[in-house]
Amino acid sequence: MSRITLIDPASATGQTSEQLAQINGAFGMVPNMFKAAANSPAALASLWGAFGALGGGRLGAKLGEQIAVAIADRNDCNYCLAAHTGLGRKAGATAQEMAEAQAGRSTDPRTAAALAFAVGVVDKRAGIETADVDALRSAGFDDEEIVEIVAHIALNLFTNYLNVALDVPVDFPGVKLTRAAA
């Protein structure tokens, strides 16, 4: 049971109502995470805006979702692991690719570099080395994409913390946490 009220989209007003309607249009439902964030119009606007901005970024949806599951597993976030595994499959990832990403791995060298970087940033609380950024460059990422990876990390840390701290009920098909990357 959630530690806070999950806002019913039918009772929301103003900008919150408009954003929840957009979210419903995108997902075919309003996921509980957004209902929790809707307690703060500013938090909801930030969250939905970040999803929209990064969704149109250069990394692509598949890599964004792979980063999300790697971070979710590191942070024991059942909600994000379930949601992003499903979204990753919709973005073209196989079940195996998502399971590997959850563990911070990939057979694709470019994806593997992005996941290693993301896990390293989370594990080291951003205290990474120049060599970590150089590894991304060696895998073919430019500065725009590197900053975008950091933005994905930040967004996923926010959603992980929101869901774990406030015990938001999972409303996506469950996926087992592995902590394999630990």
Short mmCIF file of N, CA, C and O in Angstrom, two decimals, residues 70-182:
data_model
loop_
_atom_site.label_atom_id
_atom_site.label_comp_id
_atom_site.label_asym_id
_atom_site.label_seq_id
_atom_site.Cartn_x
_atom_site.Cartn_y
_atom_site.Cartn_z
N ALA A 70 18.72 -1.32 -15.61
CA ALA A 70 19.98 -1.50 -14.89
C ALA A 70 19.97 -0.69 -13.59
O ALA A 70 20.37 -1.19 -12.53
N ILE A 71 19.48 0.53 -13.67
CA ILE A 71 19.43 1.39 -12.49
C ILE A 71 18.36 0.89 -11.51
O ILE A 71 18.59 0.87 -10.30
N ALA A 72 17.22 0.47 -12.02
CA ALA A 72 16.15 -0.04 -11.16
C ALA A 72 16.64 -1.23 -10.34
O ALA A 72 16.35 -1.34 -9.14
N ASP A 73 17.37 -2.12 -10.98
CA ASP A 73 17.87 -3.28 -10.26
C ASP A 73 18.86 -2.88 -9.18
O ASP A 73 18.84 -3.42 -8.08
N ARG A 74 19.70 -1.90 -9.48
CA ARG A 74 20.68 -1.42 -8.49
C ARG A 74 19.99 -0.82 -7.27
O ARG A 74 20.50 -0.91 -6.15
N ASN A 75 18.84 -0.19 -7.51
CA ASN A 75 18.13 0.52 -6.43
C ASN A 75 16.96 -0.26 -5.86
O ASN A 75 16.14 0.30 -5.13
N ASP A 76 16.86 -1.53 -6.20
CA ASP A 76 15.77 -2.38 -5.70
C ASP A 76 14.40 -1.78 -5.96
O ASP A 76 13.51 -1.82 -5.11
N CYS A 77 14.22 -1.21 -7.14
CA CYS A 77 12.95 -0.60 -7.49
C CYS A 77 12.12 -1.56 -8.35
O CYS A 77 12.26 -1.60 -9.57
N ASN A 78 11.27 -2.32 -7.69
CA ASN A 78 10.39 -3.25 -8.38
C ASN A 78 9.51 -2.55 -9.40
O ASN A 78 9.25 -3.07 -10.48
N TYR A 79 9.01 -1.37 -9.04
CA TYR A 79 8.11 -0.64 -9.92
C TYR A 79 8.79 -0.31 -11.25
O TYR A 79 8.28 -0.63 -12.32
N CYS A 80 9.94 0.34 -11.18
CA CYS A 80 10.62 0.76 -12.41
C CYS A 80 11.12 -0.44 -13.19
O CYS A 80 11.11 -0.42 -14.43
N LEU A 81 11.55 -1.48 -12.51
CA LEU A 81 12.00 -2.67 -13.22
C LEU A 81 10.86 -3.25 -14.04
O LEU A 81 11.03 -3.56 -15.23
N ALA A 82 9.69 -3.36 -13.45
CA ALA A 82 8.53 -3.90 -14.15
C ALA A 82 8.13 -2.98 -15.31
O ALA A 82 7.94 -3.44 -16.45
N ALA A 83 7.99 -1.70 -15.04
CA ALA A 83 7.53 -0.75 -16.06
C ALA A 83 8.51 -0.68 -17.23
O ALA A 83 8.11 -0.78 -18.40
N HIS A 84 9.79 -0.53 -16.93
CA HIS A 84 10.76 -0.34 -18.00
C HIS A 84 11.10 -1.62 -18.76
O HIS A 84 11.49 -1.56 -19.92
N THR A 85 10.91 -2.77 -18.12
CA THR A 85 11.08 -4.02 -18.86
C THR A 85 10.01 -4.10 -19.95
O THR A 85 10.31 -4.41 -21.11
N GLY A 86 8.78 -3.79 -19.58
CA GLY A 86 7.70 -3.79 -20.57
C GLY A 86 7.91 -2.74 -21.65
O GLY A 86 7.71 -3.01 -22.84
N LEU A 87 8.32 -1.55 -21.24
CA LEU A 87 8.56 -0.49 -22.22
C LEU A 87 9.74 -0.82 -23.13
O LEU A 87 9.73 -0.50 -24.32
N GLY A 88 10.75 -1.47 -22.59
CA GLY A 88 11.89 -1.89 -23.40
C GLY A 88 11.48 -2.91 -24.46
O GLY A 88 11.94 -2.85 -25.60
N ARG A 89 10.60 -3.82 -24.08
CA ARG A 89 10.10 -4.79 -25.05
C ARG A 89 9.33 -4.08 -26.15
O ARG A 89 9.47 -4.41 -27.32
N LYS A 90 8.52 -3.08 -25.77
CA LYS A 90 7.78 -2.31 -26.78
C LYS A 90 8.72 -1.52 -27.68
O LYS A 90 8.39 -1.21 -28.82
N ALA A 91 9.90 -1.18 -27.16
CA ALA A 91 10.89 -0.42 -27.93
C ALA A 91 11.76 -1.32 -28.80
O ALA A 91 12.70 -0.83 -29.44
N GLY A 92 11.50 -2.61 -28.78
CA GLY A 92 12.22 -3.51 -29.67
C GLY A 92 13.26 -4.40 -29.03
O GLY A 92 13.91 -5.19 -29.72
N ALA A 93 13.43 -4.31 -27.73
CA ALA A 93 14.40 -5.18 -27.05
C ALA A 93 13.79 -6.56 -26.83
O ALA A 93 12.59 -6.68 -26.57
N THR A 94 14.61 -7.57 -26.91
CA THR A 94 14.15 -8.92 -26.60
C THR A 94 14.11 -9.10 -25.08
O THR A 94 14.71 -8.31 -24.32
N ALA A 95 13.44 -10.15 -24.64
CA ALA A 95 13.41 -10.46 -23.21
C ALA A 95 14.84 -10.69 -22.70
O ALA A 95 15.19 -10.24 -21.60
N GLN A 96 15.66 -11.36 -23.51
CA GLN A 96 17.05 -11.62 -23.11
C GLN A 96 17.84 -10.32 -23.00
O GLN A 96 18.62 -10.14 -22.06
N GLU A 97 17.65 -9.40 -23.96
CA GLU A 97 18.35 -8.12 -23.90
C GLU A 97 17.97 -7.34 -22.63
O GLU A 97 18.82 -6.72 -22.01
N MET A 98 16.69 -7.39 -22.26
CA MET A 98 16.27 -6.66 -21.07
C MET A 98 16.80 -7.33 -19.81
O MET A 98 17.20 -6.65 -18.87
N ALA A 99 16.84 -8.67 -19.78
CA ALA A 99 17.40 -9.37 -18.63
C ALA A 99 18.89 -9.07 -18.49
O ALA A 99 19.39 -8.85 -17.37
N GLU A 100 19.60 -9.04 -19.60
CA GLU A 100 21.02 -8.71 -19.56
C GLU A 100 21.23 -7.26 -19.12
O GLU A 100 22.13 -6.97 -18.32
N ALA A 101 20.41 -6.37 -19.63
CA ALA A 101 20.51 -4.95 -19.24
C ALA A 101 20.26 -4.78 -17.75
O ALA A 101 20.93 -3.99 -17.08
N GLN A 102 19.30 -5.52 -17.24
CA GLN A 102 19.02 -5.47 -15.81
C GLN A 102 20.28 -5.78 -15.00
O GLN A 102 20.53 -5.17 -13.96
N ALA A 103 21.08 -6.69 -15.51
CA ALA A 103 22.33 -7.06 -14.84
C ALA A 103 23.49 -6.14 -15.24
O ALA A 103 24.63 -6.37 -14.84
N GLY A 104 23.19 -5.11 -16.05
CA GLY A 104 24.23 -4.17 -16.45
C GLY A 104 25.10 -4.67 -17.59
O GLY A 104 26.21 -4.19 -17.77
N ARG A 105 24.56 -5.62 -18.37
CA ARG A 105 25.35 -6.23 -19.44
C ARG A 105 24.62 -6.15 -20.78
O ARG A 105 23.40 -6.04 -20.82
N SER A 106 25.40 -6.28 -21.84
CA SER A 106 24.85 -6.38 -23.19
C SER A 106 25.90 -7.01 -24.09
O SER A 106 27.10 -6.80 -23.89
N THR A 107 25.45 -7.75 -25.10
CA THR A 107 26.38 -8.30 -26.09
C THR A 107 26.78 -7.24 -27.11
O THR A 107 27.77 -7.41 -27.81
N ASP A 108 26.00 -6.15 -27.19
CA ASP A 108 26.33 -5.04 -28.07
C ASP A 108 27.34 -4.14 -27.36
O ASP A 108 27.05 -3.63 -26.27
N PRO A 109 28.53 -3.93 -27.93
CA PRO A 109 29.57 -3.16 -27.24
C PRO A 109 29.14 -1.73 -26.87
O PRO A 109 29.49 -1.24 -25.79
N ARG A 110 28.38 -1.09 -27.72
CA ARG A 110 27.95 0.29 -27.45
C ARG A 110 26.98 0.31 -26.26
O ARG A 110 27.12 1.12 -25.34
N THR A 111 26.01 -0.60 -26.28
CA THR A 111 25.06 -0.69 -25.17
C THR A 111 25.77 -1.08 -23.89
O THR A 111 25.49 -0.53 -22.82
N ALA A 112 26.70 -2.03 -23.99
CA ALA A 112 27.46 -2.47 -22.81
C ALA A 112 28.21 -1.30 -22.18
O ALA A 112 28.25 -1.17 -20.95
N ALA A 113 28.80 -0.44 -23.01
CA ALA A 113 29.52 0.72 -22.49
C ALA A 113 28.57 1.68 -21.77
O ALA A 113 28.89 2.20 -20.69
N ALA A 114 27.40 1.92 -22.35
CA ALA A 114 26.43 2.82 -21.72
C ALA A 114 25.94 2.26 -20.40
O ALA A 114 25.82 2.99 -19.40
N LEU A 115 25.68 0.95 -20.36
CA LEU A 115 25.21 0.33 -19.12
C LEU A 115 26.29 0.34 -18.05
O LEU A 115 26.00 0.61 -16.87
N ALA A 116 27.52 0.04 -18.43
CA ALA A 116 28.63 0.06 -17.45
C ALA A 116 28.79 1.46 -16.88
O ALA A 116 29.00 1.63 -15.67
N PHE A 117 28.68 2.46 -17.74
CA PHE A 117 28.79 3.84 -17.28
C PHE A 117 27.65 4.17 -16.31
O PHE A 117 27.88 4.72 -15.23
N ALA A 118 26.42 3.82 -16.69
CA ALA A 118 25.27 4.14 -15.85
C ALA A 118 25.38 3.47 -14.49
O ALA A 118 25.16 4.11 -13.45
N VAL A 119 25.72 2.20 -14.48
CA VAL A 119 25.87 1.48 -13.21
C VAL A 119 27.01 2.10 -12.39
O VAL A 119 26.89 2.28 -11.17
N GLY A 120 28.09 2.47 -13.06
CA GLY A 120 29.21 3.10 -12.35
C GLY A 120 28.83 4.43 -11.74
O GLY A 120 29.21 4.73 -10.61
N VAL A 121 28.08 5.23 -12.46
CA VAL A 121 27.64 6.52 -11.93
C VAL A 121 26.78 6.30 -10.69
O VAL A 121 26.94 6.99 -9.68
N VAL A 122 25.87 5.35 -10.75
CA VAL A 122 25.00 5.07 -9.60
C VAL A 122 25.82 4.54 -8.44
O VAL A 122 25.70 5.03 -7.31
N ASP A 123 26.65 3.55 -8.69
CA ASP A 123 27.43 2.94 -7.62
C ASP A 123 28.41 3.91 -6.96
O ASP A 123 28.62 3.86 -5.75
N LYS A 124 28.99 4.79 -7.77
CA LYS A 124 30.00 5.72 -7.25
C LYS A 124 29.42 7.08 -6.91
O LYS A 124 30.17 8.02 -6.65
N ARG A 125 28.10 7.19 -6.95
CA ARG A 125 27.41 8.46 -6.69
C ARG A 125 28.03 9.58 -7.51
O ARG A 125 28.32 10.66 -7.00
N ALA A 126 28.23 9.28 -8.78
CA ALA A 126 28.75 10.19 -9.80
C ALA A 126 30.25 10.44 -9.68
O ALA A 126 30.80 11.18 -10.48
N GLY A 127 30.92 9.81 -8.75
CA GLY A 127 32.36 10.00 -8.57
C GLY A 127 33.17 9.15 -9.52
O GLY A 127 34.05 8.40 -9.10
N ILE A 128 32.88 9.29 -10.80
CA ILE A 128 33.57 8.48 -11.81
C ILE A 128 34.89 9.12 -12.21
O ILE A 128 35.21 10.23 -11.78
N GLU A 129 35.62 8.42 -13.04
CA GLU A 129 36.94 8.88 -13.50
C GLU A 129 36.86 9.31 -14.97
O GLU A 129 35.93 8.94 -15.69
N THR A 130 37.87 10.03 -15.42
CA THR A 130 37.96 10.42 -16.82
C THR A 130 37.91 9.19 -17.72
O THR A 130 37.28 9.21 -18.79
N ALA A 131 38.52 8.11 -17.29
CA ALA A 131 38.54 6.88 -18.08
C ALA A 131 37.13 6.35 -18.33
O ALA A 131 36.87 5.73 -19.38
N ASP A 132 36.20 6.58 -17.40
CA ASP A 132 34.83 6.12 -17.59
C ASP A 132 34.15 6.87 -18.74
O ASP A 132 33.43 6.26 -19.54
N VAL A 133 34.40 8.15 -18.83
CA VAL A 133 33.85 8.95 -19.94
C VAL A 133 34.57 8.59 -21.23
O VAL A 133 33.94 8.46 -22.29
N ASP A 134 35.87 8.39 -21.15
CA ASP A 134 36.63 8.00 -22.34
C ASP A 134 36.14 6.66 -22.90
O ASP A 134 36.13 6.47 -24.11
N ALA A 135 35.72 5.75 -22.03
CA ALA A 135 35.19 4.46 -22.50
C ALA A 135 33.91 4.67 -23.31
O ALA A 135 33.69 3.96 -24.31
N LEU A 136 33.09 5.63 -22.91
CA LEU A 136 31.90 5.94 -23.71
C LEU A 136 32.28 6.49 -25.07
O LEU A 136 31.72 6.10 -26.10
N ARG A 137 33.24 7.40 -25.08
CA ARG A 137 33.70 7.96 -26.36
C ARG A 137 34.27 6.87 -27.27
O ARG A 137 34.00 6.85 -28.46
N SER A 138 35.02 5.95 -26.69
CA SER A 138 35.59 4.85 -27.47
C SER A 138 34.51 3.95 -28.05
O SER A 138 34.71 3.31 -29.09
N ALA A 139 33.36 3.89 -27.38
CA ALA A 139 32.24 3.08 -27.87
C ALA A 139 31.39 3.83 -28.89
O ALA A 139 30.41 3.30 -29.39
N GLY A 140 31.77 5.10 -29.17
CA GLY A 140 31.07 5.85 -30.21
C GLY A 140 30.10 6.91 -29.73
O GLY A 140 29.37 7.49 -30.54
N PHE A 141 30.07 7.17 -28.44
CA PHE A 141 29.18 8.22 -27.92
C PHE A 141 29.85 9.58 -28.01
O PHE A 141 31.04 9.71 -27.68
N ASP A 142 29.11 10.59 -28.42
CA ASP A 142 29.63 11.95 -28.42
C ASP A 142 29.15 12.67 -27.16
O ASP A 142 28.42 12.10 -26.33
N ASP A 143 29.58 13.91 -26.99
CA ASP A 143 29.26 14.64 -25.76
C ASP A 143 27.75 14.80 -25.55
O ASP A 143 27.27 14.70 -24.42
N GLU A 144 27.00 15.03 -26.62
CA GLU A 144 25.54 15.16 -26.48
C GLU A 144 24.94 13.88 -25.91
O GLU A 144 24.12 13.92 -24.99
N GLU A 145 25.37 12.75 -26.43
CA GLU A 145 24.84 11.47 -25.97
C GLU A 145 25.30 11.15 -24.54
O GLU A 145 24.54 10.57 -23.76
N ILE A 146 26.51 11.55 -24.20
CA ILE A 146 27.01 11.31 -22.84
C ILE A 146 26.18 12.10 -21.84
O ILE A 146 25.76 11.56 -20.81
N VAL A 147 25.89 13.35 -22.16
CA VAL A 147 25.04 14.15 -21.26
C VAL A 147 23.64 13.54 -21.19
O VAL A 147 23.02 13.50 -20.12
N GLU A 148 23.15 13.05 -22.31
CA GLU A 148 21.83 12.43 -22.33
C GLU A 148 21.80 11.17 -21.45
O GLU A 148 20.81 10.90 -20.76
N ILE A 149 22.87 10.39 -21.46
CA ILE A 149 22.95 9.23 -20.58
C ILE A 149 22.84 9.68 -19.12
O ILE A 149 22.10 9.08 -18.33
N VAL A 150 23.56 10.74 -18.78
CA VAL A 150 23.49 11.26 -17.40
C VAL A 150 22.06 11.72 -17.08
O VAL A 150 21.57 11.50 -15.97
N ALA A 151 21.38 12.32 -18.04
CA ALA A 151 19.99 12.75 -17.82
C ALA A 151 19.09 11.54 -17.57
O ALA A 151 18.22 11.58 -16.69
N HIS A 152 19.30 10.46 -18.32
CA HIS A 152 18.52 9.24 -18.08
C HIS A 152 18.80 8.70 -16.67
O HIS A 152 17.87 8.25 -15.98
N ILE A 153 20.04 8.73 -16.28
CA ILE A 153 20.39 8.26 -14.92
C ILE A 153 19.65 9.09 -13.89
O ILE A 153 19.02 8.54 -12.97
N ALA A 154 19.69 10.40 -14.02
CA ALA A 154 19.04 11.29 -13.05
C ALA A 154 17.53 11.06 -13.01
O ALA A 154 16.93 10.98 -11.92
N LEU A 155 16.90 10.95 -14.16
CA LEU A 155 15.46 10.70 -14.21
C LEU A 155 15.13 9.38 -13.51
O LEU A 155 14.19 9.31 -12.72
N ASN A 156 15.90 8.36 -13.79
CA ASN A 156 15.62 7.06 -13.19
C ASN A 156 15.91 7.03 -11.70
O ASN A 156 15.21 6.34 -10.95
N LEU A 157 16.88 7.77 -11.24
CA LEU A 157 17.09 7.87 -9.80
C LEU A 157 15.87 8.51 -9.14
O LEU A 157 15.40 8.04 -8.10
N PHE A 158 15.33 9.56 -9.75
CA PHE A 158 14.14 10.21 -9.21
C PHE A 158 12.97 9.23 -9.15
O PHE A 158 12.32 9.09 -8.11
N THR A 159 12.72 8.52 -10.25
CA THR A 159 11.57 7.61 -10.24
C THR A 159 11.80 6.44 -9.30
O THR A 159 10.86 6.01 -8.61
N ASN A 160 13.02 5.93 -9.22
CA ASN A 160 13.30 4.85 -8.27
C ASN A 160 13.04 5.31 -6.85
O ASN A 160 12.38 4.62 -6.06
N TYR A 161 13.54 6.47 -6.50
CA TYR A 161 13.37 6.98 -5.14
C TYR A 161 11.91 7.26 -4.83
O TYR A 161 11.42 6.96 -3.74
N LEU A 162 11.18 7.82 -5.78
CA LEU A 162 9.76 8.08 -5.60
C LEU A 162 9.03 6.78 -5.30
O LEU A 162 8.27 6.69 -4.33
N ASN A 163 9.26 5.77 -6.12
CA ASN A 163 8.54 4.51 -5.98
C ASN A 163 8.95 3.71 -4.76
O ASN A 163 8.09 3.13 -4.09
N VAL A 164 10.23 3.66 -4.45
CA VAL A 164 10.69 2.89 -3.30
C VAL A 164 10.33 3.60 -2.00
O VAL A 164 9.75 2.99 -1.09
N ALA A 165 10.65 4.88 -1.90
CA ALA A 165 10.41 5.61 -0.65
C ALA A 165 8.93 5.68 -0.30
O ALA A 165 8.56 5.61 0.87
N LEU A 166 8.09 5.82 -1.33
CA LEU A 166 6.66 6.00 -1.07
C LEU A 166 5.87 4.71 -1.28
O LEU A 166 4.65 4.72 -1.19
N ASP A 167 6.57 3.61 -1.54
CA ASP A 167 5.96 2.29 -1.68
C ASP A 167 4.79 2.30 -2.66
O ASP A 167 3.68 1.85 -2.37
N VAL A 168 5.07 2.81 -3.85
CA VAL A 168 4.05 2.91 -4.89
C VAL A 168 3.74 1.50 -5.42
O VAL A 168 4.66 0.78 -5.80
N PRO A 169 2.47 1.11 -5.41
CA PRO A 169 2.10 -0.24 -5.88
C PRO A 169 2.41 -0.43 -7.36
O PRO A 169 2.10 0.43 -8.19
N VAL A 170 3.02 -1.56 -7.68
CA VAL A 170 3.37 -1.89 -9.05
C VAL A 170 2.11 -2.24 -9.83
O VAL A 170 1.32 -3.08 -9.38
N ASP A 171 1.91 -1.59 -10.95
CA ASP A 171 0.74 -1.87 -11.79
C ASP A 171 1.16 -2.30 -13.20
O ASP A 171 0.45 -2.06 -14.17
N PHE A 172 2.32 -2.93 -13.29
CA PHE A 172 2.83 -3.54 -14.53
C PHE A 172 3.16 -4.99 -14.19
O PHE A 172 3.38 -5.31 -13.02
N PRO A 173 3.25 -5.86 -15.19
CA PRO A 173 3.65 -7.25 -14.90
C PRO A 173 5.00 -7.28 -14.17
O PRO A 173 5.96 -6.64 -14.60
N GLY A 174 5.06 -8.01 -13.07
CA GLY A 174 6.25 -8.04 -12.23
C GLY A 174 7.46 -8.67 -12.89
O GLY A 174 7.33 -9.56 -13.74
N VAL A 175 8.63 -8.19 -12.49
CA VAL A 175 9.91 -8.73 -12.93
C VAL A 175 10.76 -8.89 -11.67
O VAL A 175 10.79 -8.00 -10.81
N LYS A 176 11.45 -10.02 -11.56
CA LYS A 176 12.23 -10.29 -10.37
C LYS A 176 13.51 -9.45 -10.35
O LYS A 176 14.27 -9.43 -11.33
N LEU A 177 13.76 -8.79 -9.24
CA LEU A 177 15.03 -8.09 -9.04
C LEU A 177 16.13 -9.15 -8.92
O LEU A 177 15.92 -10.20 -8.34
N THR A 178 17.30 -8.84 -9.48
CA THR A 178 18.40 -9.81 -9.41
C THR A 178 19.60 -9.28 -8.66
O THR A 178 20.37 -10.07 -8.13
N ARG A 179 19.80 -8.00 -8.69
CA ARG A 179 21.02 -7.39 -8.14
C ARG A 179 22.26 -8.08 -8.69
O ARG A 179 23.31 -8.11 -8.08
N ALA A 180 22.14 -8.65 -9.90
CA ALA A 180 23.26 -9.37 -10.53
C ALA A 180 24.42 -8.44 -10.81
O ALA A 180 25.56 -8.88 -10.85
N ALA A 181 24.15 -7.16 -11.00
CA ALA A 181 25.22 -6.23 -11.31
C ALA A 181 25.97 -5.80 -10.07
O ALA A 181 26.98 -5.12 -10.15
N ALA A 182 25.48 -6.18 -8.90
CA ALA A 182 26.11 -5.75 -7.65
C ALA A 182 27.42 -6.47 -7.39
O ALA A 182 27.66 -7.54 -7.85
#
